[in-house]
Short mmCIF file of C-alpha atoms and ligand atoms in Angstrom, two decimals:
data_model
loop_
_atom_site.label_atom_id
_atom_site.label_comp_id
_atom_site.label_asym_id
_atom_site.label_seq_id
_atom_site.Cartn_x
_atom_site.Cartn_y
_atom_site.Cartn_z
CA MET A 11 -8.01 -26.22 1.51
CA SER A 12 -7.46 -23.89 4.45
CA ARG A 13 -4.32 -21.76 4.48
CA GLN A 14 -1.84 -20.63 7.11
CA LEU A 15 -0.95 -17.09 6.14
CA LEU A 16 1.90 -14.88 7.24
CA VAL A 17 1.00 -11.26 6.49
CA THR A 18 4.01 -8.95 6.79
CA GLY A 19 3.18 -5.28 7.35
CA GLY A 20 -0.34 -6.24 8.37
CA ALA A 21 -0.63 -3.28 10.76
CA GLY A 22 -0.15 -0.80 7.89
CA PHE A 23 -2.73 0.63 5.53
CA ILE A 24 -3.16 -2.02 2.83
CA GLY A 25 -2.00 -4.90 5.02
CA ALA A 26 -4.69 -4.19 7.62
CA ASN A 27 -7.40 -3.90 4.98
CA PHE A 28 -6.17 -7.20 3.55
CA VAL A 29 -6.29 -8.88 6.97
CA HIS A 30 -9.88 -7.66 7.47
CA HIS A 31 -10.82 -8.97 4.04
CA TRP A 32 -9.15 -12.33 4.57
CA CYS A 33 -10.54 -12.98 8.05
CA GLN A 34 -14.03 -12.25 6.82
CA ALA A 35 -13.78 -14.23 3.58
CA TYR A 36 -11.88 -17.25 5.01
CA PRO A 37 -12.62 -17.54 8.74
CA ASP A 38 -11.06 -21.01 8.89
CA ASP A 39 -7.66 -19.79 7.66
CA ARG A 40 -4.95 -18.92 10.17
CA VAL A 41 -3.62 -15.35 9.84
CA VAL A 42 -0.35 -14.36 11.52
CA VAL A 43 0.75 -10.73 11.20
CA LEU A 44 4.43 -9.81 11.49
CA ASP A 45 4.89 -6.05 11.78
CA ALA A 46 7.65 -3.90 13.25
CA LEU A 47 5.14 -1.15 14.16
CA THR A 48 7.17 1.65 12.59
CA TYR A 49 5.58 5.12 12.54
CA ALA A 50 3.25 3.75 9.80
CA GLY A 51 2.18 0.63 11.68
CA ASN A 52 -0.70 0.79 14.12
CA ARG A 53 -1.98 -2.09 16.20
CA ARG A 54 -5.37 -0.38 16.37
CA ASN A 55 -5.78 -1.04 12.65
CA LEU A 56 -6.28 -4.68 13.63
CA ALA A 57 -8.60 -4.12 16.60
CA THR A 58 -11.57 -5.80 14.92
CA VAL A 59 -9.70 -9.09 14.40
CA GLU A 60 -7.51 -9.17 17.52
CA GLY A 61 -9.77 -11.45 19.53
CA ARG A 62 -10.18 -14.17 16.88
CA LYS A 63 -8.76 -17.59 17.65
CA ASN A 64 -7.33 -17.86 14.12
CA PHE A 65 -5.45 -14.58 14.38
CA CYS A 66 -2.09 -13.78 15.92
CA PHE A 67 0.04 -10.62 15.98
CA VAL A 68 3.83 -10.68 16.31
CA GLN A 69 5.80 -7.48 16.65
CA GLY A 70 9.09 -7.89 14.81
CA ASP A 71 11.28 -6.89 11.90
CA ILE A 72 11.25 -8.76 8.58
CA CYS A 73 15.05 -8.32 8.53
CA ASP A 74 15.27 -10.52 11.63
CA ARG A 75 15.80 -13.98 10.19
CA SER A 76 15.34 -15.82 13.47
CA ILE A 77 11.88 -14.40 14.12
CA VAL A 78 10.81 -15.12 10.54
CA ASP A 79 12.13 -18.71 10.76
CA GLN A 80 10.35 -19.22 14.05
CA ILE A 81 6.97 -18.09 12.71
CA LEU A 82 7.24 -20.08 9.48
CA GLN A 83 8.02 -23.22 11.41
CA SER A 84 5.82 -22.94 14.48
CA GLU A 85 2.77 -21.73 12.55
CA ASN A 86 3.36 -24.10 9.63
CA ILE A 87 2.97 -21.19 7.20
CA ASP A 88 2.15 -22.07 3.59
CA THR A 89 1.44 -18.58 2.22
CA ILE A 90 3.26 -15.29 2.68
CA ALA A 91 1.50 -12.07 1.73
CA HIS A 92 4.34 -9.57 1.89
CA PHE A 93 3.26 -5.95 2.44
CA ALA A 94 5.90 -4.73 4.91
CA ALA A 95 7.80 -1.81 3.44
CA GLU A 96 8.82 1.76 3.84
CA SER A 97 6.21 3.19 1.51
CA HIS A 98 6.32 6.99 1.30
CA VAL A 99 8.23 8.67 -1.55
CA ASP A 100 8.84 11.94 0.35
CA ARG A 101 10.43 10.03 3.25
CA SER A 102 12.60 8.11 0.78
CA ILE A 103 13.93 11.44 -0.50
CA LEU A 104 14.77 12.57 3.04
CA GLY A 105 16.34 9.25 4.09
CA PRO A 106 16.75 6.41 1.58
CA GLY A 107 18.65 4.07 3.91
CA ALA A 108 15.59 2.64 5.66
CA PHE A 109 14.06 1.88 2.26
CA VAL A 110 17.02 -0.20 1.15
CA GLN A 111 17.07 -1.97 4.49
CA THR A 112 13.40 -2.94 4.76
CA ASN A 113 12.39 -3.16 1.11
CA VAL A 114 15.49 -4.89 -0.27
CA VAL A 115 17.21 -6.59 2.69
CA GLY A 116 13.90 -7.38 4.39
CA THR A 117 12.44 -8.97 1.25
CA PHE A 118 15.67 -10.93 0.76
CA THR A 119 15.46 -12.19 4.35
CA LEU A 120 11.88 -13.37 3.83
CA LEU A 121 12.76 -15.06 0.54
CA GLU A 122 15.67 -16.93 2.10
CA ALA A 123 13.61 -18.02 5.09
CA PHE A 124 10.72 -19.16 2.90
CA ARG A 125 13.07 -21.01 0.54
CA GLN A 126 14.45 -23.01 3.43
CA HIS A 127 11.01 -23.65 4.93
CA TRP A 128 9.54 -24.70 1.56
CA GLY A 129 12.53 -27.00 0.91
CA VAL A 130 12.44 -28.64 4.35
CA ASN A 131 8.76 -29.44 3.76
CA SER A 132 9.54 -31.12 0.37
CA LYS A 133 8.47 -28.13 -1.75
CA PRO A 134 4.68 -28.40 -1.51
CA PRO A 135 3.08 -27.14 -4.74
CA ALA A 136 0.38 -25.19 -2.83
CA TYR A 137 2.89 -22.87 -1.09
CA ARG A 138 2.81 -19.24 -2.24
CA PHE A 139 4.96 -16.14 -1.73
CA LEU A 140 2.99 -13.06 -2.79
CA HIS A 141 5.10 -9.92 -3.13
CA VAL A 142 2.95 -6.78 -3.08
CA SER A 143 4.60 -4.12 -5.21
CA THR A 144 3.86 -0.86 -6.95
CA ASP A 145 3.42 0.60 -10.43
CA GLU A 146 6.10 3.15 -9.52
CA VAL A 147 8.82 0.64 -10.53
CA TYR A 148 7.95 1.39 -14.18
CA GLY A 149 8.87 5.07 -13.88
CA SER A 150 6.95 7.99 -15.33
CA LEU A 151 4.63 8.24 -18.35
CA SER A 152 4.17 11.16 -20.74
CA PRO A 153 0.57 12.23 -21.41
CA ASP A 154 0.30 10.18 -24.64
CA ASP A 155 2.14 7.04 -23.50
CA ALA A 156 0.24 3.76 -23.21
CA PRO A 157 -0.39 2.65 -19.60
CA PHE A 158 2.12 0.32 -17.90
CA SER A 159 1.76 -3.35 -18.75
CA GLU A 160 3.55 -6.33 -17.21
CA THR A 161 6.21 -6.09 -19.96
CA THR A 162 7.00 -2.38 -19.53
CA PRO A 163 10.72 -2.11 -18.70
CA TYR A 164 11.55 -1.08 -15.14
CA ALA A 165 12.71 2.55 -14.76
CA PRO A 166 12.31 3.55 -11.10
CA ASN A 167 12.98 7.22 -10.31
CA SER A 168 12.76 7.60 -6.52
CA PRO A 169 14.66 5.78 -3.77
CA TYR A 170 11.30 4.24 -2.82
CA SER A 171 10.54 2.88 -6.28
CA ALA A 172 14.17 1.81 -6.80
CA SER A 173 14.09 -0.21 -3.59
CA LYS A 174 10.76 -1.81 -4.58
CA ALA A 175 12.20 -2.59 -8.04
CA GLY A 176 15.20 -4.24 -6.37
CA SER A 177 12.90 -6.40 -4.26
CA ASP A 178 10.77 -7.32 -7.30
CA HIS A 179 13.92 -8.51 -9.11
CA LEU A 180 14.92 -10.68 -6.16
CA VAL A 181 11.46 -12.26 -6.02
CA ARG A 182 11.55 -12.92 -9.75
CA ALA A 183 14.98 -14.52 -9.41
CA TYR A 184 13.78 -16.91 -6.67
CA TYR A 185 11.18 -18.30 -9.06
CA HIS A 186 13.56 -18.61 -12.00
CA THR A 187 16.49 -19.98 -10.01
CA TYR A 188 14.89 -22.14 -7.33
CA GLY A 189 11.39 -22.67 -8.74
CA MET A 190 9.94 -21.11 -5.58
CA PRO A 191 6.21 -20.41 -6.10
CA THR A 192 6.31 -16.61 -6.09
CA LEU A 193 3.77 -14.09 -7.37
CA ILE A 194 4.31 -10.37 -7.91
CA THR A 195 1.62 -7.70 -8.12
CA ASN A 196 2.27 -4.12 -9.21
CA CYS A 197 -0.57 -1.89 -8.14
CA SER A 198 -1.44 1.76 -8.67
CA ASN A 199 -2.15 4.32 -5.90
CA ASN A 200 -4.51 3.02 -3.21
CA TYR A 201 -6.85 5.03 -1.02
CA GLY A 202 -9.38 4.22 1.68
CA PRO A 203 -9.65 3.63 5.45
CA TYR A 204 -6.52 3.39 7.67
CA GLN A 205 -4.17 5.24 5.31
CA PHE A 206 -1.49 7.13 7.26
CA PRO A 207 -2.02 10.93 7.19
CA GLU A 208 1.18 11.66 5.20
CA LYS A 209 -0.31 10.39 1.91
CA LEU A 210 -2.19 12.74 -0.42
CA ILE A 211 -5.84 11.82 0.24
CA PRO A 212 -5.80 11.55 4.06
CA LEU A 213 -3.52 14.57 4.28
CA MET A 214 -5.99 16.69 2.34
CA CYS A 215 -8.98 15.42 4.38
CA ILE A 216 -7.30 16.01 7.72
CA ASN A 217 -5.83 19.41 6.82
CA THR A 218 -9.26 20.58 5.66
CA LEU A 219 -10.77 19.51 8.98
CA ILE A 220 -8.14 21.36 11.01
CA GLY A 221 -8.05 24.42 8.75
CA LYS A 222 -4.47 23.90 7.55
CA SER A 223 -3.32 24.70 4.00
CA LEU A 224 -3.60 22.00 1.32
CA PRO A 225 -0.13 21.68 -0.22
CA VAL A 226 -0.24 20.76 -3.91
CA TYR A 227 3.16 20.00 -5.43
CA GLY A 228 4.30 21.80 -8.59
CA ASP A 229 1.52 22.66 -11.04
CA GLY A 230 -0.83 19.99 -9.62
CA LYS A 231 -1.10 18.28 -13.00
CA ASN A 232 0.66 15.04 -12.06
CA VAL A 233 -1.59 12.09 -12.74
CA ARG A 234 -2.19 9.02 -10.58
CA ASP A 235 -4.42 5.99 -11.27
CA TRP A 236 -6.46 5.61 -8.06
CA LEU A 237 -7.75 2.28 -6.76
CA TYR A 238 -9.98 1.76 -3.73
CA VAL A 239 -8.08 -0.40 -1.23
CA GLY A 240 -10.89 -2.98 -0.95
CA ASP A 241 -10.61 -3.63 -4.68
CA HIS A 242 -6.86 -4.12 -4.31
CA CYS A 243 -7.43 -6.68 -1.53
CA ARG A 244 -9.87 -8.62 -3.71
CA ALA A 245 -7.28 -8.65 -6.49
CA LEU A 246 -4.61 -10.01 -4.12
CA ASP A 247 -7.07 -12.69 -3.00
CA VAL A 248 -7.58 -13.92 -6.58
CA VAL A 249 -3.85 -13.80 -7.26
CA ILE A 250 -3.12 -15.97 -4.20
CA HIS A 251 -5.86 -18.45 -5.10
CA SER A 252 -5.60 -18.53 -8.91
CA GLY A 253 -2.42 -16.74 -9.98
CA ILE A 254 0.25 -18.74 -11.77
CA PRO A 255 3.57 -18.97 -9.87
CA GLY A 256 6.32 -16.92 -11.49
CA GLU A 257 3.82 -14.48 -13.00
CA THR A 258 3.40 -10.75 -12.44
CA TYR A 259 -0.02 -9.07 -12.40
CA ASN A 260 -0.64 -5.36 -12.78
CA ILE A 261 -3.55 -4.02 -10.73
CA GLY A 262 -5.14 -0.64 -11.38
CA GLY A 263 -8.32 1.32 -11.08
CA ASN A 264 -8.59 2.67 -14.62
CA ASN A 265 -9.07 5.97 -12.83
CA GLU A 266 -6.51 8.52 -13.97
CA VAL A 267 -6.95 11.84 -12.18
CA GLU A 268 -4.79 14.98 -12.02
CA ASN A 269 -3.83 15.80 -8.44
CA ILE A 270 -5.46 19.21 -8.53
CA ASN A 271 -8.75 17.72 -9.73
CA LEU A 272 -8.63 15.11 -6.99
CA VAL A 273 -8.05 17.80 -4.36
CA HIS A 274 -11.03 19.76 -5.71
CA MET A 275 -13.21 16.62 -5.50
CA LEU A 276 -12.15 16.15 -1.87
CA CYS A 277 -12.81 19.80 -1.03
CA HIS A 278 -16.34 19.57 -2.46
CA LEU A 279 -17.06 16.47 -0.39
CA MET A 280 -15.75 18.17 2.74
CA ASP A 281 -17.86 21.27 2.10
CA GLU A 282 -20.89 18.99 1.63
CA PHE A 283 -20.32 16.83 4.73
CA VAL A 284 -18.99 19.30 7.30
CA PRO A 285 -21.03 22.45 7.92
CA ASN A 286 -18.61 23.96 10.45
CA LEU A 287 -15.28 23.71 8.61
CA PRO A 288 -12.66 26.18 9.87
CA VAL A 289 -12.34 27.55 6.31
CA ARG A 290 -15.12 27.50 3.70
CA PRO A 291 -15.07 26.85 0.83
CA SER A 292 -12.20 24.53 1.59
CA THR A 293 -10.68 25.16 -1.87
CA ASP A 294 -9.48 28.45 -0.31
CA LEU A 295 -6.90 26.33 1.54
CA ILE A 296 -5.26 25.05 -1.66
CA THR A 297 -1.64 26.21 -1.84
CA PHE A 298 0.77 25.35 -4.65
CA VAL A 299 4.14 24.45 -3.14
CA LYS A 300 7.63 23.57 -4.35
CA ASP A 301 7.59 20.38 -6.39
CA ARG A 302 8.79 17.04 -5.03
CA LEU A 303 12.31 16.18 -6.25
CA GLY A 304 12.19 13.86 -9.28
CA HIS A 305 8.37 13.92 -9.16
CA ASP A 306 6.96 11.32 -11.60
CA ARG A 307 4.48 12.96 -13.94
CA ARG A 308 2.02 10.23 -14.67
CA TYR A 309 1.22 6.65 -13.65
CA ALA A 310 -1.41 4.52 -15.35
CA ILE A 311 -1.99 0.77 -15.31
CA ASN A 312 -3.17 -1.58 -17.99
CA ALA A 313 -4.90 -4.28 -15.93
CA THR A 314 -6.05 -6.41 -18.89
CA LYS A 315 -4.05 -9.45 -17.80
CA ILE A 316 -5.62 -9.85 -14.36
CA GLN A 317 -9.04 -8.98 -15.81
CA ASN A 318 -8.86 -11.57 -18.59
CA GLN A 319 -6.95 -14.34 -16.83
CA LEU A 320 -8.22 -14.08 -13.25
CA HIS A 321 -11.54 -12.29 -13.86
CA TRP A 322 -10.89 -9.44 -11.48
CA THR A 323 -12.23 -5.96 -12.11
CA PRO A 324 -12.40 -2.94 -9.81
CA SER A 325 -15.88 -2.41 -8.40
CA VAL A 326 -15.71 0.95 -6.59
CA THR A 327 -15.81 4.11 -8.70
CA ILE A 328 -13.66 7.07 -7.71
CA SER A 329 -16.66 9.13 -6.62
CA GLU A 330 -18.02 6.28 -4.45
CA GLY A 331 -14.57 5.51 -3.06
CA LEU A 332 -13.77 9.12 -2.17
CA ARG A 333 -17.15 9.46 -0.46
CA LEU A 334 -16.50 6.30 1.62
CA THR A 335 -13.01 7.50 2.47
CA VAL A 336 -14.03 11.02 3.48
CA GLU A 337 -16.84 9.59 5.63
CA TRP A 338 -14.34 7.27 7.32
CA TYR A 339 -11.90 10.07 8.19
CA LEU A 340 -14.80 12.16 9.51
CA GLN A 341 -15.97 9.34 11.76
CA GLU A 342 -12.54 8.17 12.89
CA ARG A 343 -11.06 11.33 14.34
CA ASN A 344 -9.91 9.26 17.33
CA TRP A 345 -7.89 7.13 14.92
CA TRP A 346 -5.99 9.90 13.16
CA GLU A 347 -5.61 12.61 15.81
CA PRO A 348 -2.94 10.70 17.81
CA LEU A 349 -0.99 10.16 14.59
CA LEU A 350 -0.32 13.89 14.25
CA SER A 351 2.48 13.40 16.77
CA GLU A 352 5.65 15.40 17.42
CA GLU A 353 7.49 13.06 15.05
CA TYR A 354 4.88 13.70 12.36
CA GLN A 355 5.05 17.47 12.88
CA ALA A 356 8.85 17.36 12.54
CA TYR A 357 8.53 15.34 9.34
CA TYR A 358 5.88 17.76 8.05
CA ARG A 359 8.12 20.79 8.68
CA LYS A 360 10.96 19.14 6.76
CA VAL A 361 8.85 18.32 3.69
CA TYR A 362 6.67 21.44 3.70
CA SER A 363 9.28 23.90 4.89
CA TYR A 364 7.01 26.91 4.33
CA THR A 365 4.84 26.02 7.38
P1 NAD B 29 2.27 1.46 5.05
O1 NAD B 29 3.47 2.35 5.12
O2 NAD B 29 0.93 2.00 5.43
O3 NAD B 29 2.51 0.16 5.96
C1 NAD B 29 3.71 -0.51 5.99
C2 NAD B 29 3.70 -1.47 7.19
O4 NAD B 29 4.92 -2.20 7.19
C3 NAD B 29 3.60 -0.76 8.54
O5 NAD B 29 2.66 -1.42 9.35
C4 NAD B 29 4.99 -0.89 9.12
O6 NAD B 29 5.02 -0.94 10.54
C5 NAD B 29 5.46 -2.20 8.50
N1 NAD B 29 6.92 -2.29 8.41
C6 NAD B 29 7.78 -1.36 7.92
N2 NAD B 29 9.04 -1.81 8.01
C7 NAD B 29 8.97 -3.06 8.56
C8 NAD B 29 9.94 -4.04 8.89
N3 NAD B 29 11.24 -3.82 8.69
N4 NAD B 29 9.52 -5.20 9.42
C9 NAD B 29 8.21 -5.43 9.65
N5 NAD B 29 7.24 -4.53 9.36
C10 NAD B 29 7.63 -3.36 8.82
O7 NAD B 29 2.27 0.90 3.56
P2 NAD B 29 1.03 0.53 2.61
O8 NAD B 29 0.59 1.75 1.90
O9 NAD B 29 0.06 -0.28 3.36
O10 NAD B 29 1.76 -0.38 1.54
C11 NAD B 29 1.88 -1.79 1.74
C12 NAD B 29 2.64 -2.40 0.57
O11 NAD B 29 1.92 -2.12 -0.65
C13 NAD B 29 4.04 -1.81 0.38
O12 NAD B 29 4.89 -2.87 0.03
C14 NAD B 29 3.89 -0.84 -0.77
O13 NAD B 29 5.08 -0.74 -1.49
C15 NAD B 29 2.80 -1.51 -1.58
N6 NAD B 29 1.95 -0.59 -2.38
C16 NAD B 29 1.38 0.51 -1.80
C17 NAD B 29 0.55 1.32 -2.57
C18 NAD B 29 -0.15 2.51 -1.95
O14 NAD B 29 -0.78 3.28 -2.69
N7 NAD B 29 -0.11 2.71 -0.65
C19 NAD B 29 0.33 1.03 -3.92
C20 NAD B 29 0.94 -0.10 -4.47
C21 NAD B 29 1.75 -0.91 -3.69
P1 TYD B 30 1.34 10.19 -2.54
O1 TYD B 30 0.05 9.97 -1.84
O2 TYD B 30 2.54 10.55 -1.74
O3 TYD B 30 1.60 8.90 -3.44
P2 TYD B 30 2.76 8.63 -4.57
O4 TYD B 30 3.80 9.68 -4.47
O5 TYD B 30 3.27 7.30 -4.16
O6 TYD B 30 2.03 8.63 -5.88
O7 TYD B 30 1.14 11.36 -3.61
C1 TYD B 30 0.18 11.26 -4.64
C2 TYD B 30 0.37 12.45 -5.56
O8 TYD B 30 0.07 13.64 -4.84
C3 TYD B 30 1.80 12.62 -6.05
O9 TYD B 30 1.78 13.12 -7.39
C4 TYD B 30 2.38 13.68 -5.13
C5 TYD B 30 1.18 14.55 -4.81
N1 TYD B 30 1.18 15.18 -3.47
C6 TYD B 30 0.95 16.57 -3.35
O10 TYD B 30 0.74 17.28 -4.35
N2 TYD B 30 0.94 17.11 -2.10
C7 TYD B 30 1.18 16.36 -0.99
O11 TYD B 30 1.21 16.94 0.14
C8 TYD B 30 1.40 14.95 -1.12
C9 TYD B 30 1.65 14.09 0.08
C10 TYD B 30 1.38 14.41 -2.39
#
């Protein structure tokens, strides 16, 4: 069966990687991207699929019910893959309002529109609403705690994770109340091509290339469970095709790394790949800075459910994935240089006020 997909946030980091994956794996499926093109959205992320006859890009806000209704109806959408969000914790600390608006109100708008559309079409059993969420909704782990499972109670600590938790609860409620065929995934930290420079891995790569300090928060011993974005996209593919409506699936890389160790790995790759770095060895650029407010200590995912039930496992190791990612940022200077805009510099000064 071919699908008609609406991908929200498809011009962002994971959304664009997902669109590339889907167009390649299922060339007969229709893919419509709805994206507001905020600072994090970039039409160039979709350049390789723009000319396809089965692809269409719409610039618009997921909070705009009329545009969502129009796409669902005119494109006869049967599957929503919902990525659109404000996604950066540091920005949520500076200004939480946009996070509540897009992540909570936007998700609610999509749910309401899809409920109506699904109902008008006599509730086809093949319809799916995939809500792409984060492990951050579970809060923070101590060093000896077991990794997050699907039954770990929610305990979000940042405005970002609280807004994602709110949206997860709404999605859950639409299954339990209306029987709408929803799926939720909670994934660990992603990395790979097309990630906006504000996030840890691209920020460290780019700052090394331009000889700027590498700001490590606190003592650098916070732990994240890193997953290569291509592995995440494959997981979302199996959840759409084989996941059971109403279920939640945790997705993770089984790759827990302390931030400071990750930064050292990146510095070594940079030293290896780039002979004429402004500062060598690039570890000389590492600077410990004031900690993020409410900084979660550790995230780790137990992905046994998706592994056992849907037969998904991550395939890219952290050393392979970091190598691929560093190579991509080295080759794609024309992609990231324009993103270091005035707006970005102003944001950077606010977060890293020592610069
Ligand atoms: P991103 O910030 O790179 O991209 C978000 C996209 O959403 C952008 O293209 C932006 O223009 C668009 N957008 C924002 N507000 C919008 C609105 N109101 N209407 C329409 N489009 C809007 O984010 P990402 O890292 O690709 O994350 C995608 C999703 O995956 C998010 O829901 C995030 O919570 C989730 N997630 C991310 C990670 C990660 O490590 N990046 C991990 C787990 C889950
Ligand atoms: P980030 O990429 O912002 O993802 P998240 O906060 O969603 O996990 O940050 C990953 C980790 O790196 C997190 O522990 C915060 C830390 N970090 C720094 O130490 N320095 C930085 O400049 C950034 C952006 C993050």
